[in-house]
Short mmCIF file of N, CA and C in Angstrom, two decimals:
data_model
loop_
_atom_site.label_atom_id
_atom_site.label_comp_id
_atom_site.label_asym_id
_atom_site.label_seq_id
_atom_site.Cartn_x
_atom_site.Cartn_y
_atom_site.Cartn_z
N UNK A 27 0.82 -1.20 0.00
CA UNK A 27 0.00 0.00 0.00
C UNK A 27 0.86 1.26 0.00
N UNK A 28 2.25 1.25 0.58
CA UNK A 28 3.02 2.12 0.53
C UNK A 28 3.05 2.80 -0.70
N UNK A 29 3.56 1.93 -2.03
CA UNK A 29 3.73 2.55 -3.38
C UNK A 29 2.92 3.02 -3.91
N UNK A 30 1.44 2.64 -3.70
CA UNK A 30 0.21 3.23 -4.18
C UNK A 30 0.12 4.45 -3.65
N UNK A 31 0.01 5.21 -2.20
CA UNK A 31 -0.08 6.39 -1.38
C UNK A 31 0.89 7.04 -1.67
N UNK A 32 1.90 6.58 -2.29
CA UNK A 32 3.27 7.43 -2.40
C UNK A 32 2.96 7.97 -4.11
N UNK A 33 2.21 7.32 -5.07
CA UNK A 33 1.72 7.74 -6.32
C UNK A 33 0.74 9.06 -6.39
N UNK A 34 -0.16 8.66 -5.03
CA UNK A 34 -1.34 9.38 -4.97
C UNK A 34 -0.93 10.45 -4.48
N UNK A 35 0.08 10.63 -3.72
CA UNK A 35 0.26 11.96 -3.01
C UNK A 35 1.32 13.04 -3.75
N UNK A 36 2.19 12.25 -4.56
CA UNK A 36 2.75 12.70 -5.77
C UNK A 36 2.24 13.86 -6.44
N UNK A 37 1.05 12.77 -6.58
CA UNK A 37 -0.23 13.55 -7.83
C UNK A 37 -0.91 14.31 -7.21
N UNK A 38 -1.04 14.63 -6.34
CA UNK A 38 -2.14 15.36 -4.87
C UNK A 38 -1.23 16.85 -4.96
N UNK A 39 0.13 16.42 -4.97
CA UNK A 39 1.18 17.51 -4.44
C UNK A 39 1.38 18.50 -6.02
N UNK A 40 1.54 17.86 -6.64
CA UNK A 40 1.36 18.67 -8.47
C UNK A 40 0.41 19.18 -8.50
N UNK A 41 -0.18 19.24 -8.22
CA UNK A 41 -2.01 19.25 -8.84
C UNK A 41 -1.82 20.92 -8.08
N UNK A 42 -1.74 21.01 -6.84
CA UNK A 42 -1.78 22.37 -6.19
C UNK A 42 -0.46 23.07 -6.93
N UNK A 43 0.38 22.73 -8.07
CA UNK A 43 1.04 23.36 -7.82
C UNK A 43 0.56 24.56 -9.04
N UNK A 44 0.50 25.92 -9.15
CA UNK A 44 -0.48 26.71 -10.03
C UNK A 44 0.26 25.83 -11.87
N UNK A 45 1.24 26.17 -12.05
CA UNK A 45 1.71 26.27 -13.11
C UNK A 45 2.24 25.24 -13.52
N UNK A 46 1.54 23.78 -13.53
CA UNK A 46 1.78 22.50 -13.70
C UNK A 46 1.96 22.03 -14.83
N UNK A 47 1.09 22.43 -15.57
CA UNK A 47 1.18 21.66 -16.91
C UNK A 47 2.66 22.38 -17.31
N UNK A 48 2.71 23.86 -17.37
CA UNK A 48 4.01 24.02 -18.39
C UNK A 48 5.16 23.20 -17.77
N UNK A 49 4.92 22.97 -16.21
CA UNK A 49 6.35 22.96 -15.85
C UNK A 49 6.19 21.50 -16.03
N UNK A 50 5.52 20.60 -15.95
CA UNK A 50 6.09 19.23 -15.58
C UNK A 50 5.18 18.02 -16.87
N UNK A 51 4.57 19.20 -17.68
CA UNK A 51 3.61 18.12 -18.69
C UNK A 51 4.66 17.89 -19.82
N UNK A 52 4.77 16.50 -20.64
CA UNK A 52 5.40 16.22 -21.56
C UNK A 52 5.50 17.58 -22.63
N UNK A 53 6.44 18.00 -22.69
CA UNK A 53 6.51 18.36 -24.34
C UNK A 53 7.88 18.41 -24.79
N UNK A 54 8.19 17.85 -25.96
CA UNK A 54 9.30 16.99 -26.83
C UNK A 54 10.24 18.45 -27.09
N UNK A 55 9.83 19.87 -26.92
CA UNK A 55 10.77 20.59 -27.46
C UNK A 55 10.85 20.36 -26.14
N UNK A 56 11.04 20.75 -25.42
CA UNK A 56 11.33 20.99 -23.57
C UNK A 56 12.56 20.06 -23.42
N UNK A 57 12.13 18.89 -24.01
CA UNK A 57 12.99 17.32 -23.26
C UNK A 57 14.23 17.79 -24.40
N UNK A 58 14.28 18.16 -25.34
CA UNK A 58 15.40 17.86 -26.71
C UNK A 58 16.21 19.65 -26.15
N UNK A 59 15.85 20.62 -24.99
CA UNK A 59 16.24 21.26 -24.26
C UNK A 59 17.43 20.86 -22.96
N UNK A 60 17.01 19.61 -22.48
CA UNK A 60 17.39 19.05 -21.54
C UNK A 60 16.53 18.80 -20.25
N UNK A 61 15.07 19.41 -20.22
CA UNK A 61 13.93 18.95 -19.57
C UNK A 61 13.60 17.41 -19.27
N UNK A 62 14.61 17.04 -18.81
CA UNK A 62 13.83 15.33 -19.11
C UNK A 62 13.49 14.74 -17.93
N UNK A 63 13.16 14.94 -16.94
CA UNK A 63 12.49 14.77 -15.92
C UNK A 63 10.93 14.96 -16.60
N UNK A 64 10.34 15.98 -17.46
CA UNK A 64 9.31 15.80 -17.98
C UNK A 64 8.82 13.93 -18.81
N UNK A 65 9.89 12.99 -18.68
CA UNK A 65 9.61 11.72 -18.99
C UNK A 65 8.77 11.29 -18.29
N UNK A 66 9.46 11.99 -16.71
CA UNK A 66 8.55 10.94 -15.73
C UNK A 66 7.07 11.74 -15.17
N UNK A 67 7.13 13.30 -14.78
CA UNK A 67 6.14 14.24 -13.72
C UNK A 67 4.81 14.26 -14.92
N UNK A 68 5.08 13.91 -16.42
CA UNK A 68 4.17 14.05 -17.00
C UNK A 68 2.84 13.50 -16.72
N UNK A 69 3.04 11.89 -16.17
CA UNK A 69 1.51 11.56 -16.08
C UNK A 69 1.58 11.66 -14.31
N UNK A 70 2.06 12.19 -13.91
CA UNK A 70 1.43 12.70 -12.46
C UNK A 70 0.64 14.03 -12.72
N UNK A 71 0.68 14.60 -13.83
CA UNK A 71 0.29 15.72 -14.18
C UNK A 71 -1.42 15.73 -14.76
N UNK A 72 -2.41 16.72 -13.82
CA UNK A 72 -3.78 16.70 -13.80
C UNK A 72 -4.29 17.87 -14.52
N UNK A 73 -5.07 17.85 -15.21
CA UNK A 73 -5.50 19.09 -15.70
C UNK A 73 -6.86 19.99 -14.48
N UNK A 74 -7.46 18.96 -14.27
CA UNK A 74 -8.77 19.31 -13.55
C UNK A 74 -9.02 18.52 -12.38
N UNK A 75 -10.17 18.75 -10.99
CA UNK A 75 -10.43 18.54 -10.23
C UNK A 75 -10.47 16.72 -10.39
N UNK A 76 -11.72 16.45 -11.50
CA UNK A 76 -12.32 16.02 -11.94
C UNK A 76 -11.52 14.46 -12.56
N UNK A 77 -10.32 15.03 -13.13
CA UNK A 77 -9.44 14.57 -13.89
C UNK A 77 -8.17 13.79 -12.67
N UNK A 78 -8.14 14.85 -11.86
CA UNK A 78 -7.37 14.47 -10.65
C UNK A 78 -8.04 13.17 -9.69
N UNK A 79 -9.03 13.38 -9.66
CA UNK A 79 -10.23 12.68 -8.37
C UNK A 79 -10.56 11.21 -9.12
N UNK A 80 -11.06 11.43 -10.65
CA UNK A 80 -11.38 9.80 -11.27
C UNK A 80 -9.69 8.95 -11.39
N UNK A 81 -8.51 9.81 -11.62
CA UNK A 81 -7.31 9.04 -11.43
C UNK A 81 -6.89 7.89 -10.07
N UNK A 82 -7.63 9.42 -9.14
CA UNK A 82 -6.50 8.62 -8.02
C UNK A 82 -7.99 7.94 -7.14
N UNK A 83 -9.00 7.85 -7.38
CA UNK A 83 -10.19 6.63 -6.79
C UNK A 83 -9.34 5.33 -7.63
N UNK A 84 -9.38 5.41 -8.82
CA UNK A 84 -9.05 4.14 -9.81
C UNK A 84 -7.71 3.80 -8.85
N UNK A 85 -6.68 4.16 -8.97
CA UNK A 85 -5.28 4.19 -8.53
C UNK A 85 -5.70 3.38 -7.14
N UNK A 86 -6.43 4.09 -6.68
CA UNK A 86 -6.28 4.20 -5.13
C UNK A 86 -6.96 2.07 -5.12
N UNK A 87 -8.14 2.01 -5.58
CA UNK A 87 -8.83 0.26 -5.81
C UNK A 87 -7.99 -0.19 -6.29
N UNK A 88 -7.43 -0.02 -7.29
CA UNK A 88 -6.88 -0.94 -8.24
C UNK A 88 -5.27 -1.15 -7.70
N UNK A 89 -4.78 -0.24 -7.38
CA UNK A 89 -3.50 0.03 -6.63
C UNK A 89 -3.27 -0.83 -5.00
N UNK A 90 -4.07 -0.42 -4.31
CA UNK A 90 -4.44 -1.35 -3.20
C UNK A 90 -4.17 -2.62 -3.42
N UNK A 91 -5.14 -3.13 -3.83
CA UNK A 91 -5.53 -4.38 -4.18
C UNK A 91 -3.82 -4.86 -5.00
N UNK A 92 -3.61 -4.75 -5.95
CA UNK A 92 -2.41 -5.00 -6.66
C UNK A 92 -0.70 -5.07 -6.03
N UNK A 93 -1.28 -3.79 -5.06
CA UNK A 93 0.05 -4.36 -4.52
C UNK A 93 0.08 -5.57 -3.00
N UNK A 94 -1.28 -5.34 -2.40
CA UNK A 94 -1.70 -6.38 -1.50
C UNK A 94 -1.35 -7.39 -2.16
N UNK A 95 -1.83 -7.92 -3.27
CA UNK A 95 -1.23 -9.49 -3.78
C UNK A 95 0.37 -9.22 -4.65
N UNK A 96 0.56 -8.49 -5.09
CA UNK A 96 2.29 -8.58 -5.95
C UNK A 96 3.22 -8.08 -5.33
N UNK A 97 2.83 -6.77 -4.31
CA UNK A 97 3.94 -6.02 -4.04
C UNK A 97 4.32 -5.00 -4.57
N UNK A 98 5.17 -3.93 -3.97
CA UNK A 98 5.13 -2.77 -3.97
C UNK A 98 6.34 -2.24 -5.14
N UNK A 99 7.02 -3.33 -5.67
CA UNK A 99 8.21 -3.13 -6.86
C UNK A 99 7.38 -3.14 -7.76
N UNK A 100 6.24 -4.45 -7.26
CA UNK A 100 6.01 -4.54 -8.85
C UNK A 100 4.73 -3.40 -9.69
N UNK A 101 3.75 -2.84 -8.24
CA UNK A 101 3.02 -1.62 -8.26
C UNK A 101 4.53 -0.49 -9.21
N UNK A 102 5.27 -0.36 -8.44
CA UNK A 102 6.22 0.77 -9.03
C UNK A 102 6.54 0.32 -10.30
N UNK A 103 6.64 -0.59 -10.75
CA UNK A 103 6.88 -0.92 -12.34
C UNK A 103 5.86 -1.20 -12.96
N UNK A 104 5.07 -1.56 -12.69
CA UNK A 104 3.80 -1.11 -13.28
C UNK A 104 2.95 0.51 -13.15
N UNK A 105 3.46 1.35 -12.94
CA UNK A 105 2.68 2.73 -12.90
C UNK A 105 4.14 3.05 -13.53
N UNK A 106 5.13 3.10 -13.16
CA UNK A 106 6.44 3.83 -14.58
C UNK A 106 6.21 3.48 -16.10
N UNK A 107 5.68 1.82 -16.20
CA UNK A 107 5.33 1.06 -17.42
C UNK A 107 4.50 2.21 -17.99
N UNK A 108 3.18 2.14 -17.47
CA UNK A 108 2.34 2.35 -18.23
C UNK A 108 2.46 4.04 -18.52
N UNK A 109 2.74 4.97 -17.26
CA UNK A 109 3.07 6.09 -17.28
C UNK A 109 4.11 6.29 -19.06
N UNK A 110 4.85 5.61 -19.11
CA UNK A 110 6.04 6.01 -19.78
C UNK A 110 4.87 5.55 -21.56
N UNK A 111 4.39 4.98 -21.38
CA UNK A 111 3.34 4.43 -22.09
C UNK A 111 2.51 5.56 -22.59
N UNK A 112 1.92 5.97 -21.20
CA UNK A 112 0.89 7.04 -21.86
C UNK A 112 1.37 8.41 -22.14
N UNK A 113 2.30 8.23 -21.66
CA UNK A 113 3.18 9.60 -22.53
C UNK A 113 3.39 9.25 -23.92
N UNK A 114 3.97 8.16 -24.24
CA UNK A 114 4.30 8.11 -25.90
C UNK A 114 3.05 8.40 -26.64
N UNK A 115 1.76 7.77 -26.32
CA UNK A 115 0.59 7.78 -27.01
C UNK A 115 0.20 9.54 -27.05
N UNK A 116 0.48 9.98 -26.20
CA UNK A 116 0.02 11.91 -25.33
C UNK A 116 0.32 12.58 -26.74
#
């Protein structure tokens, strides 16, 4: 449960921050700058309340549960996986 709360609060902690998207959302001129930490803060990155709240309920069930039976490496490689994932598709 550790790795899951440690995702959620991640994303909890961005979300307040005002100027999120420019600073931490994917964009390819930024990274070919030397921005590349934008690989990873991108999908911690929320646009809306709304957007923030249906993430981290899902996260929060599905996360639970997942690392209760696999464990907390494999929660962390599975949310970098797919993260790194839904950036390429973004």
């Amino acid at each position: 449960m550790k790795a899951t709360l440690t995702f959620v609060t991640i994303s909890s902690i961005l979300f307040l921050i005002p100027d999120r998207l420019t600073t931490f959302s994917l964009y390819i001129a930024k990274m070919v700058q030397g921005e590349f930490w934008r690989l990873f803060t991108g999908w911690f990155v929320h646009s809306t309340v709304n957007h923030l709240l249906s993430n981290l309920v899902l996260l929060l069930v599905i996360g639970i549960i997942f690392e209760q039976q696999y464990g907390s490496k494999k929660v962390i490689v599975a949310i970098v996986v797919t993260g790194m994932i839904g950036n390429f598709f973004s």
